[in-house]
CSV table of C-alpha atoms in Angstrom, one decimal:
chain,number,residue,atom,x,y,z
N,11,UNK,CA,14.4,18.6,44.0
N,12,UNK,CA,11.1,19.6,43.2
N,13,UNK,CA,8.7,17.6,42.6
N,14,UNK,CA,7.5,17.7,38.7
N,15,UNK,CA,9.2,18.9,36.8
N,16,UNK,CA,8.3,20.9,33.1
N,17,UNK,CA,10.5,19.5,29.7
N,18,UNK,CA,10.1,21.7,26.6
N,19,UNK,CA,9.7,20.6,23.5
N,20,UNK,CA,8.4,21.9,20.2
N,21,UNK,CA,6.0,20.7,17.1
N,22,UNK,CA,8.9,20.3,14.5
N,23,UNK,CA,7.2,20.1,11.0
N,24,UNK,CA,7.6,16.8,10.4
N,25,UNK,CA,6.6,15.2,13.6
N,26,UNK,CA,3.3,17.2,12.4
N,27,UNK,CA,0.2,15.9,9.9
N,28,UNK,CA,-1.2,16.6,6.8
N,29,UNK,CA,-3.1,19.2,9.4
N,30,UNK,CA,0.3,20.8,10.4
N,31,UNK,CA,-1.1,20.0,14.3
N,32,UNK,CA,1.6,17.5,16.9
N,33,UNK,CA,1.0,14.4,15.5
N,34,UNK,CA,-0.4,11.3,19.0
N,35,UNK,CA,2.5,9.2,19.0
N,36,UNK,CA,5.3,12.5,18.3
N,37,UNK,CA,3.5,13.7,21.2
N,38,UNK,CA,3.5,10.4,23.2
N,39,UNK,CA,7.2,9.7,22.4
N,40,UNK,CA,7.3,13.2,24.0
N,41,UNK,CA,5.7,12.4,27.5
N,42,UNK,CA,7.7,9.7,27.3
N,43,UNK,CA,10.9,11.5,27.3
N,44,UNK,CA,9.7,13.9,30.5
N,45,UNK,CA,8.9,10.7,31.9
N,46,UNK,CA,12.4,9.8,31.1
N,47,UNK,CA,13.7,12.8,32.1
N,48,UNK,CA,12.4,13.2,35.1
N,49,UNK,CA,13.8,9.9,36.8
N,50,UNK,CA,16.3,10.2,36.1
N,51,UNK,CA,17.0,13.6,37.8
N,52,UNK,CA,15.9,11.6,40.6
N,53,UNK,CA,18.3,8.8,40.3
N,54,UNK,CA,15.5,6.5,39.6
N,55,UNK,CA,15.9,6.3,35.5
N,56,UNK,CA,17.2,3.7,32.8
N,57,UNK,CA,20.2,5.7,33.6
N,58,UNK,CA,20.9,4.3,37.2
N,59,UNK,CA,18.8,1.3,37.1
N,60,UNK,CA,20.0,-0.5,34.3
N,61,UNK,CA,23.6,-1.5,35.3
N,62,UNK,CA,21.8,-2.9,38.3
N,63,UNK,CA,19.3,-4.7,35.8
N,64,UNK,CA,16.3,-3.6,36.8
N,65,UNK,CA,14.5,-1.6,33.0
N,66,UNK,CA,11.0,0.2,33.8
N,67,UNK,CA,7.2,-1.3,31.8
N,68,UNK,CA,5.5,0.8,30.6
N,69,UNK,CA,1.7,-0.7,31.8
N,70,UNK,CA,-0.7,1.6,30.1
N,71,UNK,CA,-0.8,5.2,28.7
N,72,UNK,CA,-3.1,7.6,28.6
N,73,UNK,CA,-3.5,10.8,27.1
N,74,UNK,CA,-6.7,13.6,27.1
N,75,UNK,CA,-6.0,16.2,24.4
N,76,UNK,CA,-8.1,19.5,24.6
N,77,UNK,CA,-6.2,20.9,21.3
N,78,UNK,CA,-2.5,19.3,19.4
N,79,UNK,CA,0.4,21.9,19.3
N,80,UNK,CA,-0.2,22.9,15.9
N,81,UNK,CA,3.4,23.3,14.3
N,82,UNK,CA,6.3,25.0,15.1
N,83,UNK,CA,4.4,25.2,18.9
N,84,UNK,CA,6.9,25.5,22.0
N,85,UNK,CA,4.5,23.1,24.1
N,86,UNK,CA,5.9,22.4,27.6
N,87,UNK,CA,5.3,18.4,29.7
N,88,UNK,CA,5.6,18.9,33.1
N,89,UNK,CA,5.1,15.6,35.0
N,90,UNK,CA,5.2,14.3,38.5
N,91,UNK,CA,4.2,11.0,40.2
N,92,UNK,CA,1.1,10.6,42.1
N,93,UNK,CA,1.2,7.6,43.6
N,94,UNK,CA,3.8,4.1,44.1
N,95,UNK,CA,1.4,1.8,45.7
N,96,UNK,CA,3.2,-1.7,45.8
N,97,UNK,CA,4.9,-2.9,42.4
N,98,UNK,CA,2.6,0.7,40.2
N,99,UNK,CA,3.6,3.1,39.7
N,100,UNK,CA,1.2,6.3,38.8
N,101,UNK,CA,2.6,9.0,36.5
N,102,UNK,CA,0.7,11.8,35.1
N,103,UNK,CA,1.2,14.2,32.8
N,104,UNK,CA,0.1,18.2,31.9
N,105,UNK,CA,0.8,19.7,28.5
N,106,UNK,CA,0.6,23.0,27.9
N,107,UNK,CA,2.3,26.7,25.7
N,108,UNK,CA,5.6,27.0,27.4
N,109,UNK,CA,4.9,30.8,26.4
N,110,UNK,CA,1.6,30.8,28.8
N,111,UNK,CA,1.3,27.5,31.0
N,112,UNK,CA,-2.2,28.7,31.4
N,113,UNK,CA,-3.1,27.3,28.1
N,114,UNK,CA,-3.2,23.8,28.8
N,115,UNK,CA,-4.0,22.3,25.5
N,116,UNK,CA,-3.7,18.0,27.3
N,117,UNK,CA,-3.1,15.7,30.0
N,118,UNK,CA,-2.0,12.3,30.6
N,119,UNK,CA,-1.8,9.3,32.8
N,120,UNK,CA,0.4,6.4,33.0
N,121,UNK,CA,1.6,3.2,35.2
N,122,UNK,CA,4.6,1.5,35.3
N,123,UNK,CA,6.1,-1.9,36.4
N,124,UNK,CA,9.9,-1.6,37.5
N,125,UNK,CA,11.1,-5.2,36.9
N,126,UNK,CA,14.2,-7.3,37.2
N,127,UNK,CA,15.5,-8.3,34.1
N,128,UNK,CA,17.1,-11.5,35.0
N,129,UNK,CA,14.2,-12.7,36.2
N,130,UNK,CA,11.7,-10.8,34.6
N,131,UNK,CA,9.5,-10.4,38.2
N,132,UNK,CA,7.9,-7.6,38.9
N,133,UNK,CA,10.0,-5.4,41.8
N,134,UNK,CA,8.2,-3.8,45.1
N,135,UNK,CA,8.6,0.4,44.5
N,136,UNK,CA,8.7,1.2,48.2
N,137,UNK,CA,12.2,0.5,48.6
N,138,UNK,CA,13.4,1.7,46.0
N,139,UNK,CA,16.7,3.8,45.9
N,140,UNK,CA,16.2,4.2,49.8
N,141,UNK,CA,12.6,5.3,48.8
N,142,UNK,CA,13.0,8.5,46.7
N,143,UNK,CA,10.6,6.9,44.0
N,144,UNK,CA,7.6,7.8,47.4
N,145,UNK,CA,9.3,10.4,48.2
N,146,UNK,CA,9.4,12.8,45.2
N,147,UNK,CA,4.9,10.8,44.7
N,148,UNK,CA,3.2,14.3,44.8
N,149,UNK,CA,-1.0,13.7,45.3
N,150,UNK,CA,-1.3,16.3,45.7
N,151,UNK,CA,-0.7,18.1,42.0
N,152,UNK,CA,-3.6,17.9,39.9
N,153,UNK,CA,-5.0,16.0,37.0
N,154,UNK,CA,-8.0,17.2,36.0
N,155,UNK,CA,-9.0,13.9,32.9
N,156,UNK,CA,-10.3,10.6,34.0
N,157,UNK,CA,-8.7,7.8,36.1
N,158,UNK,CA,-7.2,4.9,33.9
N,159,UNK,CA,-10.5,2.8,33.0
N,160,UNK,CA,-9.5,-0.8,31.9
N,161,UNK,CA,-10.6,-1.5,27.4
N,162,UNK,CA,-13.2,-4.5,28.1
N,163,UNK,CA,-13.4,-5.4,24.2
N,164,UNK,CA,-15.2,-8.5,22.9
N,165,UNK,CA,-12.9,-11.7,22.8
N,166,UNK,CA,-13.7,-12.1,18.7
N,167,UNK,CA,-13.3,-9.2,16.2
N,168,UNK,CA,-12.4,-8.2,12.8
N,169,UNK,CA,-9.2,-8.6,11.9
N,170,UNK,CA,-8.3,-5.0,10.0
N,171,UNK,CA,-4.7,-4.7,9.1
N,172,UNK,CA,-1.5,-7.0,9.6
N,173,UNK,CA,1.7,-6.3,9.9
N,174,UNK,CA,5.7,-7.3,9.8
N,175,UNK,CA,7.6,-6.1,12.2
N,176,UNK,CA,10.8,-3.7,10.5
N,177,UNK,CA,13.3,-2.8,12.3
N,178,UNK,CA,12.3,0.4,12.8
N,179,UNK,CA,9.7,-0.4,14.9
N,180,UNK,CA,12.5,-2.2,17.3
N,181,UNK,CA,13.2,-0.1,20.8
N,182,UNK,CA,16.9,-0.1,22.1
N,183,UNK,CA,15.6,-3.6,23.9
N,184,UNK,CA,14.5,-5.3,20.9
N,185,UNK,CA,11.4,-5.1,21.8
N,186,UNK,CA,8.8,-3.6,19.6
N,187,UNK,CA,9.2,0.6,20.5
N,188,UNK,CA,6.1,1.2,23.0
N,189,UNK,CA,5.6,4.7,20.2
N,190,UNK,CA,5.4,2.7,17.3
N,191,UNK,CA,2.2,0.4,18.3
N,192,UNK,CA,0.6,4.2,18.4
N,193,UNK,CA,1.9,5.0,15.0
N,194,UNK,CA,0.5,1.6,13.5
N,195,UNK,CA,-3.1,1.5,15.5
N,196,UNK,CA,-3.8,5.4,13.8
N,197,UNK,CA,-2.5,4.1,10.3
N,198,UNK,CA,-5.8,2.0,10.4
N,199,UNK,CA,-7.2,4.8,10.1
N,200,UNK,CA,-7.4,6.8,6.4
N,201,UNK,CA,-7.0,10.1,6.7
N,202,UNK,CA,-10.1,11.1,4.8
N,203,UNK,CA,-11.7,10.1,8.4
N,204,UNK,CA,-8.7,12.4,9.4
N,205,UNK,CA,-10.3,15.5,7.8
N,206,UNK,CA,-13.9,14.9,9.5
N,207,UNK,CA,-12.7,13.4,12.8
N,208,UNK,CA,-10.5,14.5,15.5
N,209,UNK,CA,-9.3,12.0,18.3
N,210,UNK,CA,-10.0,13.1,22.2
N,211,UNK,CA,-8.6,10.9,23.9
N,212,UNK,CA,-5.8,7.2,24.0
N,213,UNK,CA,-5.8,4.7,25.5
N,214,UNK,CA,-3.5,1.9,25.9
N,215,UNK,CA,-2.4,-1.0,28.2
N,216,UNK,CA,0.6,-2.6,26.8
N,217,UNK,CA,-0.2,-6.1,28.0
N,218,UNK,CA,2.4,-8.4,26.4
N,219,UNK,CA,5.5,-7.5,24.6
N,220,UNK,CA,6.4,-8.5,20.8
N,221,UNK,CA,10.0,-8.9,18.9
N,222,UNK,CA,11.3,-8.3,15.9
N,223,UNK,CA,10.2,-10.7,13.6
N,224,UNK,CA,7.0,-10.9,14.4
N,225,UNK,CA,3.8,-10.5,12.6
N,226,UNK,CA,1.3,-7.6,14.1
N,227,UNK,CA,-2.2,-8.7,13.8
N,228,UNK,CA,-4.5,-5.5,13.8
N,229,UNK,CA,-8.6,-6.5,15.1
N,230,UNK,CA,-10.7,-3.4,15.2
N,231,UNK,CA,-14.2,-2.8,17.3
N,232,UNK,CA,-16.4,1.0,16.0
N,233,UNK,CA,-19.8,-0.9,17.5
N,234,UNK,CA,-19.9,1.7,20.6
N,235,UNK,CA,-20.6,5.1,19.8
N,236,UNK,CA,-17.6,7.4,19.2
N,237,UNK,CA,-15.1,4.8,20.6
N,238,UNK,CA,-12.3,3.0,18.8
N,239,UNK,CA,-10.9,-0.1,19.9
N,240,UNK,CA,-8.2,-2.2,18.3
N,241,UNK,CA,-6.3,-4.8,20.2
N,242,UNK,CA,-3.0,-6.4,18.9
N,243,UNK,CA,-1.6,-9.5,18.2
N,244,UNK,CA,1.8,-11.1,17.8
N,245,UNK,CA,1.9,-14.4,15.8
N,246,UNK,CA,5.8,-14.9,16.6
N,247,UNK,CA,7.9,-15.9,14.6
N,248,UNK,CA,9.0,-19.7,15.5
N,249,UNK,CA,5.3,-20.1,14.5
N,250,UNK,CA,3.8,-20.2,18.2
N,251,UNK,CA,0.1,-19.4,19.5
N,252,UNK,CA,-1.1,-15.8,18.5
N,253,UNK,CA,-1.1,-14.2,22.2
N,254,UNK,CA,-2.3,-10.3,23.1
N,255,UNK,CA,0.5,-8.0,23.3
N,256,UNK,CA,-1.5,-4.4,23.2
N,257,UNK,CA,-5.0,-2.9,23.9
N,258,UNK,CA,-5.5,0.6,22.2
N,259,UNK,CA,-8.9,2.5,22.8
N,260,UNK,CA,-9.2,5.7,20.7
N,261,UNK,CA,-12.0,8.4,21.9
N,262,UNK,CA,-13.6,10.0,19.1
N,263,UNK,CA,-15.5,12.9,18.0
W,18,UNK,CA,23.5,37.4,11.3
W,19,UNK,CA,25.7,35.1,11.1
W,20,UNK,CA,25.9,32.6,8.1
W,21,UNK,CA,26.5,29.2,9.8
W,22,UNK,CA,23.5,28.3,13.0
W,23,UNK,CA,23.9,25.5,15.2
W,24,UNK,CA,21.2,23.6,16.8
W,25,UNK,CA,21.5,21.4,19.6
W,26,UNK,CA,19.7,17.8,20.0
W,27,UNK,CA,19.8,15.0,21.1
W,28,UNK,CA,20.0,11.1,20.7
W,29,UNK,CA,16.4,9.8,22.3
W,30,UNK,CA,15.8,6.8,23.6
W,31,UNK,CA,12.5,6.4,21.3
W,32,UNK,CA,14.9,8.2,18.2
W,33,UNK,CA,17.3,5.6,18.7
W,34,UNK,CA,17.9,1.7,17.3
W,35,UNK,CA,18.9,-1.5,19.0
W,36,UNK,CA,22.2,-1.0,18.8
W,37,UNK,CA,21.3,1.9,21.4
W,38,UNK,CA,22.3,4.7,18.6
W,39,UNK,CA,20.5,7.6,16.9
W,40,UNK,CA,18.4,5.4,14.2
W,41,UNK,CA,19.5,7.7,10.2
W,42,UNK,CA,16.0,8.6,9.9
W,43,UNK,CA,16.5,10.8,12.9
W,44,UNK,CA,19.2,12.6,12.3
W,45,UNK,CA,17.7,13.1,8.6
W,46,UNK,CA,15.1,14.6,10.6
W,47,UNK,CA,17.5,16.4,12.7
W,48,UNK,CA,19.2,18.1,9.6
W,49,UNK,CA,15.9,19.1,7.8
W,50,UNK,CA,14.9,20.9,11.6
W,51,UNK,CA,18.3,23.0,11.7
W,52,UNK,CA,17.5,23.6,7.6
W,53,UNK,CA,14.3,24.9,8.2
W,54,UNK,CA,15.3,26.6,11.8
W,55,UNK,CA,18.3,28.2,9.9
W,56,UNK,CA,16.3,29.5,7.0
W,57,UNK,CA,13.8,30.5,9.0
W,58,UNK,CA,15.8,33.1,11.5
W,59,UNK,CA,17.3,34.3,8.1
W,60,UNK,CA,13.9,35.7,6.7
W,61,UNK,CA,14.1,32.9,4.0
W,62,UNK,CA,12.3,29.7,5.5
W,63,UNK,CA,8.4,27.9,4.8
W,64,UNK,CA,7.0,30.3,7.6
W,65,UNK,CA,7.4,33.7,5.5
W,66,UNK,CA,7.8,32.1,1.3
W,67,UNK,CA,4.8,29.8,2.6
W,68,UNK,CA,2.2,32.5,3.0
W,69,UNK,CA,3.7,33.6,-0.5
W,70,UNK,CA,2.9,30.7,-2.9
W,71,UNK,CA,6.4,29.7,-2.0
W,72,UNK,CA,7.5,26.4,-1.2
W,73,UNK,CA,11.3,24.4,-0.6
W,74,UNK,CA,11.2,21.4,-2.4
W,75,UNK,CA,14.0,19.1,-1.0
W,76,UNK,CA,16.2,17.5,-4.0
W,77,UNK,CA,19.2,15.8,-2.6
W,78,UNK,CA,19.9,14.8,0.6
W,79,UNK,CA,23.4,13.1,1.6
W,80,UNK,CA,24.8,12.5,5.1
W,81,UNK,CA,28.2,10.3,5.9
W,82,UNK,CA,29.2,9.7,9.4
W,83,UNK,CA,32.2,8.4,11.5
W,84,UNK,CA,29.6,7.3,14.0
W,85,UNK,CA,25.9,7.7,15.1
W,86,UNK,CA,25.7,9.8,18.6
W,87,UNK,CA,25.0,7.6,21.1
W,88,UNK,CA,21.7,7.7,23.3
W,89,UNK,CA,20.9,10.8,25.0
W,90,UNK,CA,24.4,12.3,24.0
W,91,UNK,CA,24.0,16.5,22.7
W,92,UNK,CA,24.9,17.2,19.5
W,93,UNK,CA,24.5,19.8,17.1
W,94,UNK,CA,23.6,20.4,13.8
W,95,UNK,CA,26.1,23.6,11.7
W,96,UNK,CA,24.3,24.6,8.6
W,97,UNK,CA,25.5,26.8,6.6
W,98,UNK,CA,24.5,27.1,2.4
W,99,UNK,CA,27.9,26.1,0.9
W,100,UNK,CA,26.2,28.0,-3.0
W,101,UNK,CA,23.4,29.7,-4.8
W,102,UNK,CA,23.3,28.8,-8.7
W,103,UNK,CA,20.3,29.5,-10.6
W,104,UNK,CA,17.2,27.2,-9.6
W,105,UNK,CA,19.7,25.5,-7.0
W,106,UNK,CA,21.1,25.7,-3.3
W,107,UNK,CA,23.0,23.2,-1.7
W,108,UNK,CA,23.2,23.2,1.7
W,109,UNK,CA,26.1,20.8,4.3
W,110,UNK,CA,25.8,20.2,7.5
W,111,UNK,CA,28.0,19.8,10.3
W,112,UNK,CA,27.4,17.0,13.0
W,113,UNK,CA,29.4,17.1,16.0
W,114,UNK,CA,29.6,16.8,19.9
W,115,UNK,CA,27.7,19.4,21.9
W,116,UNK,CA,30.2,19.6,24.5
W,117,UNK,CA,32.9,19.4,22.7
W,118,UNK,CA,32.3,20.6,18.7
W,119,UNK,CA,35.9,19.1,17.3
W,120,UNK,CA,34.5,15.7,18.0
W,121,UNK,CA,32.9,15.8,14.9
W,122,UNK,CA,30.3,12.6,13.6
W,123,UNK,CA,29.9,13.7,10.3
W,124,UNK,CA,28.8,15.6,7.4
W,125,UNK,CA,25.5,16.2,5.3
W,126,UNK,CA,25.3,17.5,2.4
W,127,UNK,CA,21.1,18.4,0.7
W,128,UNK,CA,20.1,20.4,-2.8
W,129,UNK,CA,17.1,22.1,-2.7
W,130,UNK,CA,15.1,24.0,-5.5
W,131,UNK,CA,12.2,26.8,-4.6
W,132,UNK,CA,9.1,26.5,-6.3
W,133,UNK,CA,5.7,28.5,-6.9
W,134,UNK,CA,2.9,26.3,-5.3
W,135,UNK,CA,0.2,27.5,-7.7
W,136,UNK,CA,2.8,26.6,-10.8
W,137,UNK,CA,4.8,24.0,-9.5
W,138,UNK,CA,7.3,25.8,-11.5
W,139,UNK,CA,11.4,25.9,-9.8
W,140,UNK,CA,12.0,29.7,-9.0
W,141,UNK,CA,14.9,31.4,-9.3
W,142,UNK,CA,17.4,32.0,-7.0
W,143,UNK,CA,19.6,34.9,-7.2
W,144,UNK,CA,16.3,37.8,-6.6
W,145,UNK,CA,15.0,36.0,-3.5
W,146,UNK,CA,13.9,38.0,-0.5
W,147,UNK,CA,16.7,40.4,-2.2
W,148,UNK,CA,19.0,38.7,-2.1
W,149,UNK,CA,19.5,37.8,1.3
W,150,UNK,CA,20.1,33.6,0.6
W,151,UNK,CA,23.0,34.1,-2.0
W,152,UNK,CA,24.5,37.2,0.7
W,153,UNK,CA,24.4,33.7,3.0
W,154,UNK,CA,26.1,31.8,0.8
W,155,UNK,CA,29.4,30.5,2.5
W,156,UNK,CA,31.3,28.9,0.9
W,157,UNK,CA,34.3,28.8,2.5
W,158,UNK,CA,33.2,26.7,5.8
W,159,UNK,CA,34.5,23.4,4.9
W,160,UNK,CA,32.8,20.2,4.2
W,161,UNK,CA,34.9,17.1,4.2
W,162,UNK,CA,32.9,15.4,3.0
W,163,UNK,CA,32.8,13.3,-0.9
W,164,UNK,CA,30.5,15.7,-2.8
W,165,UNK,CA,26.8,14.9,-4.3
W,166,UNK,CA,26.7,12.1,-7.0
W,167,UNK,CA,24.7,11.2,-8.8
W,168,UNK,CA,22.7,7.0,-8.5
W,169,UNK,CA,22.6,5.4,-11.4
W,170,UNK,CA,20.3,2.5,-11.8
W,171,UNK,CA,19.9,-0.5,-13.8
W,172,UNK,CA,16.4,0.1,-15.0
W,173,UNK,CA,15.2,-3.7,-14.5
W,174,UNK,CA,15.4,-4.1,-10.5
W,175,UNK,CA,13.6,-6.9,-8.2
W,176,UNK,CA,11.2,-5.9,-6.3
W,177,UNK,CA,11.4,-6.4,-2.7
W,178,UNK,CA,9.0,-4.5,-0.8
W,179,UNK,CA,5.4,-2.9,-1.8
W,180,UNK,CA,3.9,-1.2,0.6
W,181,UNK,CA,0.5,0.7,1.1
W,182,UNK,CA,1.1,4.5,1.8
W,183,UNK,CA,-0.8,6.0,5.2
W,184,UNK,CA,-1.7,8.6,7.9
W,185,UNK,CA,2.3,9.2,9.2
W,186,UNK,CA,3.1,8.6,6.1
W,187,UNK,CA,2.7,12.4,4.8
W,188,UNK,CA,3.7,15.0,5.4
W,189,UNK,CA,1.3,18.6,5.8
W,190,UNK,CA,1.6,18.9,2.1
W,191,UNK,CA,0.0,15.7,1.4
W,192,UNK,CA,3.1,14.5,0.5
W,193,UNK,CA,4.9,11.5,1.7
W,194,UNK,CA,7.2,12.7,4.2
W,195,UNK,CA,11.2,13.3,3.1
W,196,UNK,CA,12.4,11.2,6.3
W,197,UNK,CA,9.9,8.6,5.8
W,198,UNK,CA,10.6,7.2,2.8
W,199,UNK,CA,14.4,7.2,4.4
W,200,UNK,CA,13.2,4.6,7.5
W,201,UNK,CA,11.1,2.7,4.5
W,202,UNK,CA,14.4,2.4,2.9
W,203,UNK,CA,16.2,1.1,5.8
W,204,UNK,CA,13.8,-0.9,7.4
W,205,UNK,CA,14.0,-3.1,3.8
W,206,UNK,CA,17.1,-4.2,5.4
W,207,UNK,CA,16.7,-7.1,7.7
W,208,UNK,CA,17.9,-6.4,12.2
W,209,UNK,CA,21.0,-9.3,12.1
W,210,UNK,CA,22.2,-7.5,8.7
W,211,UNK,CA,23.0,-4.6,11.3
W,212,UNK,CA,24.1,-6.2,14.0
W,213,UNK,CA,27.2,-6.6,11.4
W,214,UNK,CA,27.3,-4.4,9.4
W,215,UNK,CA,27.2,-0.4,9.3
W,216,UNK,CA,25.8,2.3,7.1
W,217,UNK,CA,29.2,4.1,5.7
W,218,UNK,CA,26.6,7.4,4.1
W,219,UNK,CA,23.2,7.6,2.1
W,220,UNK,CA,22.2,9.6,-0.6
W,221,UNK,CA,19.0,10.5,-1.9
W,222,UNK,CA,17.2,11.5,-4.4
W,223,UNK,CA,13.9,12.7,-4.5
W,224,UNK,CA,12.7,12.5,-8.1
W,225,UNK,CA,8.9,13.2,-8.1
W,226,UNK,CA,6.4,12.9,-5.3
W,227,UNK,CA,3.9,10.8,-3.8
W,228,UNK,CA,0.7,11.5,-2.4
W,229,UNK,CA,-1.6,9.5,0.5
W,230,UNK,CA,-3.1,7.1,-1.2
W,231,UNK,CA,0.3,5.8,-3.4
W,232,UNK,CA,1.2,1.9,-3.3
W,233,UNK,CA,5.1,2.3,-3.2
W,234,UNK,CA,7.4,-0.5,-4.3
W,235,UNK,CA,10.7,-0.7,-3.7
W,236,UNK,CA,13.4,-2.1,-6.1
W,237,UNK,CA,16.7,-3.3,-5.0
W,238,UNK,CA,19.9,-3.8,-5.6
W,239,UNK,CA,22.9,-5.6,-4.4
W,240,UNK,CA,25.0,-5.7,-7.3
W,241,UNK,CA,27.6,-4.0,-6.5
W,242,UNK,CA,30.4,-3.9,-3.8
W,243,UNK,CA,29.4,-1.7,-0.6
W,244,UNK,CA,26.4,-0.6,-2.1
W,245,UNK,CA,23.4,-1.1,-2.0
W,246,UNK,CA,20.7,0.8,-4.1
W,247,UNK,CA,17.1,1.2,-3.8
W,248,UNK,CA,14.5,3.1,-6.5
W,249,UNK,CA,11.4,3.2,-5.2
W,250,UNK,CA,7.6,3.4,-7.3
W,251,UNK,CA,5.1,5.1,-7.0
W,252,UNK,CA,2.0,3.2,-8.0
W,253,UNK,CA,-0.5,5.9,-8.2
W,254,UNK,CA,-4.2,5.1,-6.5
W,255,UNK,CA,-5.9,6.3,-9.6
W,256,UNK,CA,-4.1,3.1,-11.4
W,257,UNK,CA,-1.8,5.4,-13.6
W,258,UNK,CA,1.8,3.9,-14.3
W,259,UNK,CA,4.3,3.7,-11.9
W,260,UNK,CA,6.5,6.7,-11.4
W,261,UNK,CA,10.3,6.2,-9.7
W,262,UNK,CA,10.4,8.9,-6.8
W,263,UNK,CA,13.1,8.1,-5.1
W,264,UNK,CA,17.1,6.3,-5.6
W,265,UNK,CA,18.4,5.8,-2.7
W,266,UNK,CA,22.3,4.2,-2.4
W,267,UNK,CA,23.6,3.0,1.1
W,268,UNK,CA,27.4,3.2,0.9
W,269,UNK,CA,27.7,0.2,2.9
W,270,UNK,CA,30.6,-1.6,5.8
């Protein structure tokens, strides 16, 4: 089997925002689907690993777009493993027009860990599925977007929104769904902002998990030109201490 | 071209709820996509009508499911026009396993009007696209689900939630997205409710449009056994009077 695979999606009308272009949260969903399909087809996906009490955990995701696909556009998401280093694997993405793959809309980078669902401990990846992950690593495939960078944020930021988690926030593991954080962060910006600005890149770090019943608190930092940083903290339902769960940086123009 | 068409979708992991089955809001999205694809392919879809200052408006949608597709299942949504009567057209759906179409998961019914986007007036449908809509009507195709019924609700009901509309609620027309209402209504029920109950059928009537900036108020009636009724009202951003926008009935067991 090839090291890279391409999966075709459509910018469906209900997944587009007011500007008739695919919304970032749905694009994120398509990238995570492509990652899942690619891994399952190579025997190291959730389908194979979950019965062995193992699950992939998304640690970081970055997406950089020159242009968002317009409504009804069919686009391909090409994905491959860039590297496997001890406890983490880097997976990249290229988003291009399905009919004309030379027309590239943008790229993505992601970092994943594999954990044992019983102990919650990360697993060494080199030996996974008899080294399958390492065999599929494809560092020669070019990804023209800047590497992932750590989002450093001030300790104290203004609180801009508090949300109670609801049924539709929860994924099959009972955690708040990775894509829903992106949706909630983008909802901090008013519609008028989107009429005058464009998000060029989104970097999101999944620091810890949050659960149904948690209250999510969104803290925002606009102090750097061209950047909007958002920290999400959970306030556990049992009244425990507030804990950072997500850091997100939007590079805007 | 055939009167019916079938479109295949997958119950993607991020579209499934905690029980690993497709969420109702995403199923609703797939049905509306199937309707859109079916109409576009027959020259009376949004693609053809929008440039003529016409747009389809969903008036009512009902979905009845014996079972929800499990994660990764490929299912087909078959759709056809049941009838065209003056200002309204009835469109039905059948949801079945893609590999085994005899295995039917459920059905849907919907009612649509076509409006002139300049005057907001409904248009007579018999003459649309030289009678194309009427030519494709297929009353002989069986839909085994009970007809649409009017949801009658008490005038005064307890207010159970207030939501400010946000960026992701808004569709390409600047209105609150039909699917988002379903998501918001289903979010009124706590996760524990879903562990012990099942929604058999969802009926939703789109009474009026709401807009970005509106505050949505959710009123709930649990007084009838096996039914959960929800009325949604909009409180306009400009401080105008509260107005009913959606009525939704969940038939539960």
